[in-house]
Tab-separated table of C-alpha atoms in Angstrom:
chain	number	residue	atom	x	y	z
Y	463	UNK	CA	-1.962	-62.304	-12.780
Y	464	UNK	CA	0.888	-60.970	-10.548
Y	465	UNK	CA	0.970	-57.931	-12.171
Y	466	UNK	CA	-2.682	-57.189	-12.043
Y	467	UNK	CA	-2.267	-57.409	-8.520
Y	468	UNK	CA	0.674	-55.132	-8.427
Y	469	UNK	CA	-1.008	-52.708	-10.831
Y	470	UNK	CA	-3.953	-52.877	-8.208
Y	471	UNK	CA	-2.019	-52.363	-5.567
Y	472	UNK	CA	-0.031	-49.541	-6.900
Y	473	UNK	CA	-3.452	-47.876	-7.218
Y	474	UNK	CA	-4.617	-48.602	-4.471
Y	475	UNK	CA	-1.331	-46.527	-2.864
Y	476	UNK	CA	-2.065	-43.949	-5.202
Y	477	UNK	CA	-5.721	-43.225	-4.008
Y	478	UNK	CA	-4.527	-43.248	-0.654
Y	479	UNK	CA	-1.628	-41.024	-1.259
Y	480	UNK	CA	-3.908	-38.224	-2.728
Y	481	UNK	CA	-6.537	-38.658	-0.141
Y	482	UNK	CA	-3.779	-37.514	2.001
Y	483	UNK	CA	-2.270	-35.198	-0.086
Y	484	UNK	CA	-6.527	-33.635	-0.582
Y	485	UNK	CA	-6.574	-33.347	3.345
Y	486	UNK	CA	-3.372	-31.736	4.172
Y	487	UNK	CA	-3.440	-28.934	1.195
Y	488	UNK	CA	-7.254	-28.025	2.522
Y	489	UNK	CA	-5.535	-28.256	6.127
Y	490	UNK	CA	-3.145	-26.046	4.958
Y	491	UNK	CA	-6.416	-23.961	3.191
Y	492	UNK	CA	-7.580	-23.349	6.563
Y	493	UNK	CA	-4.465	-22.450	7.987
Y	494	UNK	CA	-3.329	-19.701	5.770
Y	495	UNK	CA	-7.429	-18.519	5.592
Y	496	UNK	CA	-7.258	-18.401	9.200
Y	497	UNK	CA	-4.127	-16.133	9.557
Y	498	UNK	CA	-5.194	-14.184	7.299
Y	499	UNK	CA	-8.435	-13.002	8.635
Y	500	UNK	CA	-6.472	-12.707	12.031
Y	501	UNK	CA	-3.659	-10.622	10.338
Y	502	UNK	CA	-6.484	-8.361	8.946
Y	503	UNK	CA	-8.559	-8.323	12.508
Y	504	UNK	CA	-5.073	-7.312	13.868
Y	505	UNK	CA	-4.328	-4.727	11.148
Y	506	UNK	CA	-7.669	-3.000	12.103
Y	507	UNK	CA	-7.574	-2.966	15.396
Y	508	UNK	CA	-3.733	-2.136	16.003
Y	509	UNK	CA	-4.043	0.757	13.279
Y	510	UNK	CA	-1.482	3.340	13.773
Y	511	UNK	CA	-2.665	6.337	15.839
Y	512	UNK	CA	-2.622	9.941	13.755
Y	513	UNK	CA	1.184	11.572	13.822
Y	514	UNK	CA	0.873	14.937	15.329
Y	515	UNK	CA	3.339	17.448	13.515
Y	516	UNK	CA	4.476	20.158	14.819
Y	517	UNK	CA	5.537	23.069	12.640
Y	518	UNK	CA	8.677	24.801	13.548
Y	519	UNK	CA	8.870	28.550	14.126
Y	520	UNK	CA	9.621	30.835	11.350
Y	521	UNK	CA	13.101	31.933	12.391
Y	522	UNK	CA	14.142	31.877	9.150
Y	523	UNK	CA	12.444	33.576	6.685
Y	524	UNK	CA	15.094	33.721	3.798
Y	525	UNK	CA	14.956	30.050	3.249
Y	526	UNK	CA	11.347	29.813	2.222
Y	527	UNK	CA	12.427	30.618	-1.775
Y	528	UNK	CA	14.772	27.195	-1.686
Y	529	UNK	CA	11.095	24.997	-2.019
Y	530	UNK	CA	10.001	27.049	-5.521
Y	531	UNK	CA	9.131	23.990	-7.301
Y	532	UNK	CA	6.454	22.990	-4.609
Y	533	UNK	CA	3.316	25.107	-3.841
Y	534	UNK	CA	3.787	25.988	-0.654
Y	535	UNK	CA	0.485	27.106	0.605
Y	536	UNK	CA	-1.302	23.576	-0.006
Y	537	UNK	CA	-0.095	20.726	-0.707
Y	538	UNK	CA	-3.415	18.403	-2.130
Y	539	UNK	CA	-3.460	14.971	-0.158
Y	540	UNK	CA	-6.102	13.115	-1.498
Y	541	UNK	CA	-9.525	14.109	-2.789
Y	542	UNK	CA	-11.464	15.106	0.330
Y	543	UNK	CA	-8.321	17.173	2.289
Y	544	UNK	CA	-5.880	19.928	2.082
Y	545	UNK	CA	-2.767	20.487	4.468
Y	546	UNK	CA	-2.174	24.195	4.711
Y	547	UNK	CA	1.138	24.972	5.053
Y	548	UNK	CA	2.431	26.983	8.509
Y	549	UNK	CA	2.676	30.548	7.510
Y	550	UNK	CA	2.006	32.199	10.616
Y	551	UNK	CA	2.356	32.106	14.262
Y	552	UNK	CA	-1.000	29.794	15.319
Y	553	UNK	CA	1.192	26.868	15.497
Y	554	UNK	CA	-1.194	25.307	18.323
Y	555	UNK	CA	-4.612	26.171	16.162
Y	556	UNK	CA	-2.867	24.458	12.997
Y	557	UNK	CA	-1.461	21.525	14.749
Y	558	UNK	CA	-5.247	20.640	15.875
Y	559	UNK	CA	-6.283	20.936	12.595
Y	560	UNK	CA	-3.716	18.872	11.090
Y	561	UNK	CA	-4.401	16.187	14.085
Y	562	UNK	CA	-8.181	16.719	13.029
Y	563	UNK	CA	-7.283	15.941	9.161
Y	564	UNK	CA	-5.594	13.294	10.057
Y	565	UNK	CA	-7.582	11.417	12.016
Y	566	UNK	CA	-10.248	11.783	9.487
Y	567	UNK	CA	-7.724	10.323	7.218
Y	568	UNK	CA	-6.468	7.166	9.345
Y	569	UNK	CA	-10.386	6.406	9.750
Y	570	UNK	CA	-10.491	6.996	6.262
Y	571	UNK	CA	-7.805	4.598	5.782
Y	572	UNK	CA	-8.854	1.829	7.788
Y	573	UNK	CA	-12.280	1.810	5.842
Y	574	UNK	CA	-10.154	1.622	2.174
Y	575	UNK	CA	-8.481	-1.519	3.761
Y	576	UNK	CA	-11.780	-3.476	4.480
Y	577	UNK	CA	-12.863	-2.269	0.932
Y	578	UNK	CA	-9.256	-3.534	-0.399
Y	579	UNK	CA	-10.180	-6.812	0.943
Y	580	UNK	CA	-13.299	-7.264	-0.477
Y	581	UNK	CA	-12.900	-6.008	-3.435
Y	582	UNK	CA	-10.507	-8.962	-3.959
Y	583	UNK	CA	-13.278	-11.388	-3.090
Y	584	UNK	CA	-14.834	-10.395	-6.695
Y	585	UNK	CA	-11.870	-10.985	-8.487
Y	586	UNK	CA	-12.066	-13.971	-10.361
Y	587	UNK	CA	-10.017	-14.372	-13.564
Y	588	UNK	CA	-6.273	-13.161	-13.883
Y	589	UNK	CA	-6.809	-10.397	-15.859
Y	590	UNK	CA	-9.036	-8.914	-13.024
Y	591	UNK	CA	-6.722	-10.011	-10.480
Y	592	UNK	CA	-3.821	-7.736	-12.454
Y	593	UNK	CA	-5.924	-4.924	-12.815
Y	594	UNK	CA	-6.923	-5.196	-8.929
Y	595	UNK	CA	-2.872	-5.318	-8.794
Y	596	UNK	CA	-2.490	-2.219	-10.719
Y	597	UNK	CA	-4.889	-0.430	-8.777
Y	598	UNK	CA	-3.361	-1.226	-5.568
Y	599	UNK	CA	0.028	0.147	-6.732
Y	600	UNK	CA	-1.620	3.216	-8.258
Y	601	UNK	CA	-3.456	3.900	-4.795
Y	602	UNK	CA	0.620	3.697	-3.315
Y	603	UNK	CA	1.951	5.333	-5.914
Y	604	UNK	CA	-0.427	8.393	-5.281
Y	605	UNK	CA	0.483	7.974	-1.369
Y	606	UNK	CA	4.394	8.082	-2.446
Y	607	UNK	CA	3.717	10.956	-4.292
Y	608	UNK	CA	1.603	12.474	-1.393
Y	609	UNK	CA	4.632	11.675	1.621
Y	610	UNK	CA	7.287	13.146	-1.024
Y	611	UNK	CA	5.439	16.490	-1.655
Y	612	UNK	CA	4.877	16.737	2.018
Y	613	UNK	CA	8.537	16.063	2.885
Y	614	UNK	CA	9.772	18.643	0.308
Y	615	UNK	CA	8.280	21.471	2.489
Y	616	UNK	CA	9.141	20.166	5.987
Y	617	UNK	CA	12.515	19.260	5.129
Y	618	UNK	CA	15.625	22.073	3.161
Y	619	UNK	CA	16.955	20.858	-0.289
Y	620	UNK	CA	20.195	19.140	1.288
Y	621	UNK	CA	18.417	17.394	3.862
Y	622	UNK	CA	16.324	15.515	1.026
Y	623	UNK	CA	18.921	14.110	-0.213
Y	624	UNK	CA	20.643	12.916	2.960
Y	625	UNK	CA	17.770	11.759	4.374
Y	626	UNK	CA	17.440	8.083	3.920
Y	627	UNK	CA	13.545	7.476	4.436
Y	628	UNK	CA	13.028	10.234	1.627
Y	629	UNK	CA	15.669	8.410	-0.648
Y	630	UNK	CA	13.955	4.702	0.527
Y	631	UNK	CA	10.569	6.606	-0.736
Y	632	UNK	CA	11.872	7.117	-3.950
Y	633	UNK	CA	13.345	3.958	-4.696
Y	634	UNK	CA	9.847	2.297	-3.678
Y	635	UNK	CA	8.177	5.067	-6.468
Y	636	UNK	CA	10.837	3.639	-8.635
Y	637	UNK	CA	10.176	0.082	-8.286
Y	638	UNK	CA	5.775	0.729	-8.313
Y	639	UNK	CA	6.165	2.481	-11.404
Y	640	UNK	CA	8.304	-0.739	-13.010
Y	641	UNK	CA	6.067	-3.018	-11.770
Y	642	UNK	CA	3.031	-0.988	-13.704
Y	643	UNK	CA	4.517	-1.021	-16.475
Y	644	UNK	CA	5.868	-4.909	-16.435
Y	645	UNK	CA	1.671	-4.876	-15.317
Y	646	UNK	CA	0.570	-3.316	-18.171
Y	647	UNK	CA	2.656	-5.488	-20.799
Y	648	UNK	CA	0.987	-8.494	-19.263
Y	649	UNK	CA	-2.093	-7.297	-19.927
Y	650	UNK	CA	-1.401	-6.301	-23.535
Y	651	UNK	CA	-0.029	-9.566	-24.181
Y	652	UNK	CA	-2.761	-11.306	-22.467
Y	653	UNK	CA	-5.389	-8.838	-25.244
Y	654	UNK	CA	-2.780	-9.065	-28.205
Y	655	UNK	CA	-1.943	-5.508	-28.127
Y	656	UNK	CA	1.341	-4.873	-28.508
């Protein structure tokens, strides 16, 4: 009889325990929901303004050949722009242009993150969830790509390698392609595709 009381009692605890337990993890819910929607609202509205780059004059003309792997008359950023390349003396007229494109891409930018974000709204197994994943890092990778390029014309063949943000660059192109491919064995182990 004592022990049936016990036993009841211990339950008793128990249900009360995880009643707890329910409201603080869907406390918690709210919580993280809520700073996330204000990290995004904060993300959107503090978005970086457009860099404005300024070419530098072509006082030296004999170090154009030390770029010959890179095109330099265009440089392709994404699908809808091109940055020409300064190759004369309308430094002003290209710097607009360049502010132009990239305004047109921070806009651009802003409206891929809301799209980001919803997209992930449909996700609703783990396999979608890794190939949202492996989008995401694809979309970076192609930005990597992009910033390197770019930095290859602006910048002489020693300064890449002494300069640190190029060098941080690559090790984060290093690391996204390692996670695609740790990525991609998931999924073929997940179909049974080895």
């Amino acid at each position: 009889m004592q022990a049936m009381e016990q036993s009841k009692s211990r339950i008793e605890l128990l249900d009360e325990l995880a009643s707890k337990l329910n409201e603080a993890i869907s406390m918690r819910e709210k919580q993280l929901i809520g700073n996330v929607a204000l990290d995004l609202e904060i993300a959107i509205d503090d978005a970086p303004s457009p860099v404005r780059i300024v070419s530098p004059k072509d006082d030296n003309a004999d170090n154009s050949d030390e770029n010959e792997d890179v095109d330099l008359e265009t440089i392709k950023l994404d699908d809808s722009q091109e940055l020409q390349a300064p190759y004369d003396g309308n430094a002003d007229l290209k710097t607009d242009n360049e502010l132009i494109n990239l305004e047109a891409s921070t806009s651009g930018n802003m409206s891929k993150e809301a799209d980001r974000i919803n997209s992930l709204k449909g996700v609703s197994s783990y396999e979608e969830f890794l190939e949202h994943i492996d989008q995401q890092l694809r979309d970076i990778e192609v930005e990597l790509v992009t910033f390197l390029r770019f930095s290859s014309l602006i910048l002489e063949n020693k300064d890449k390698l002494e300069n640190s943000k190029v060098q941080q660059a690559l090790d984060v192109l290093e690391g996204v392609h390692q996670l695609r491919g740790r990525i991609e064995s998931i999924v073929q182990k997940k179909a049974g595709v080895h």
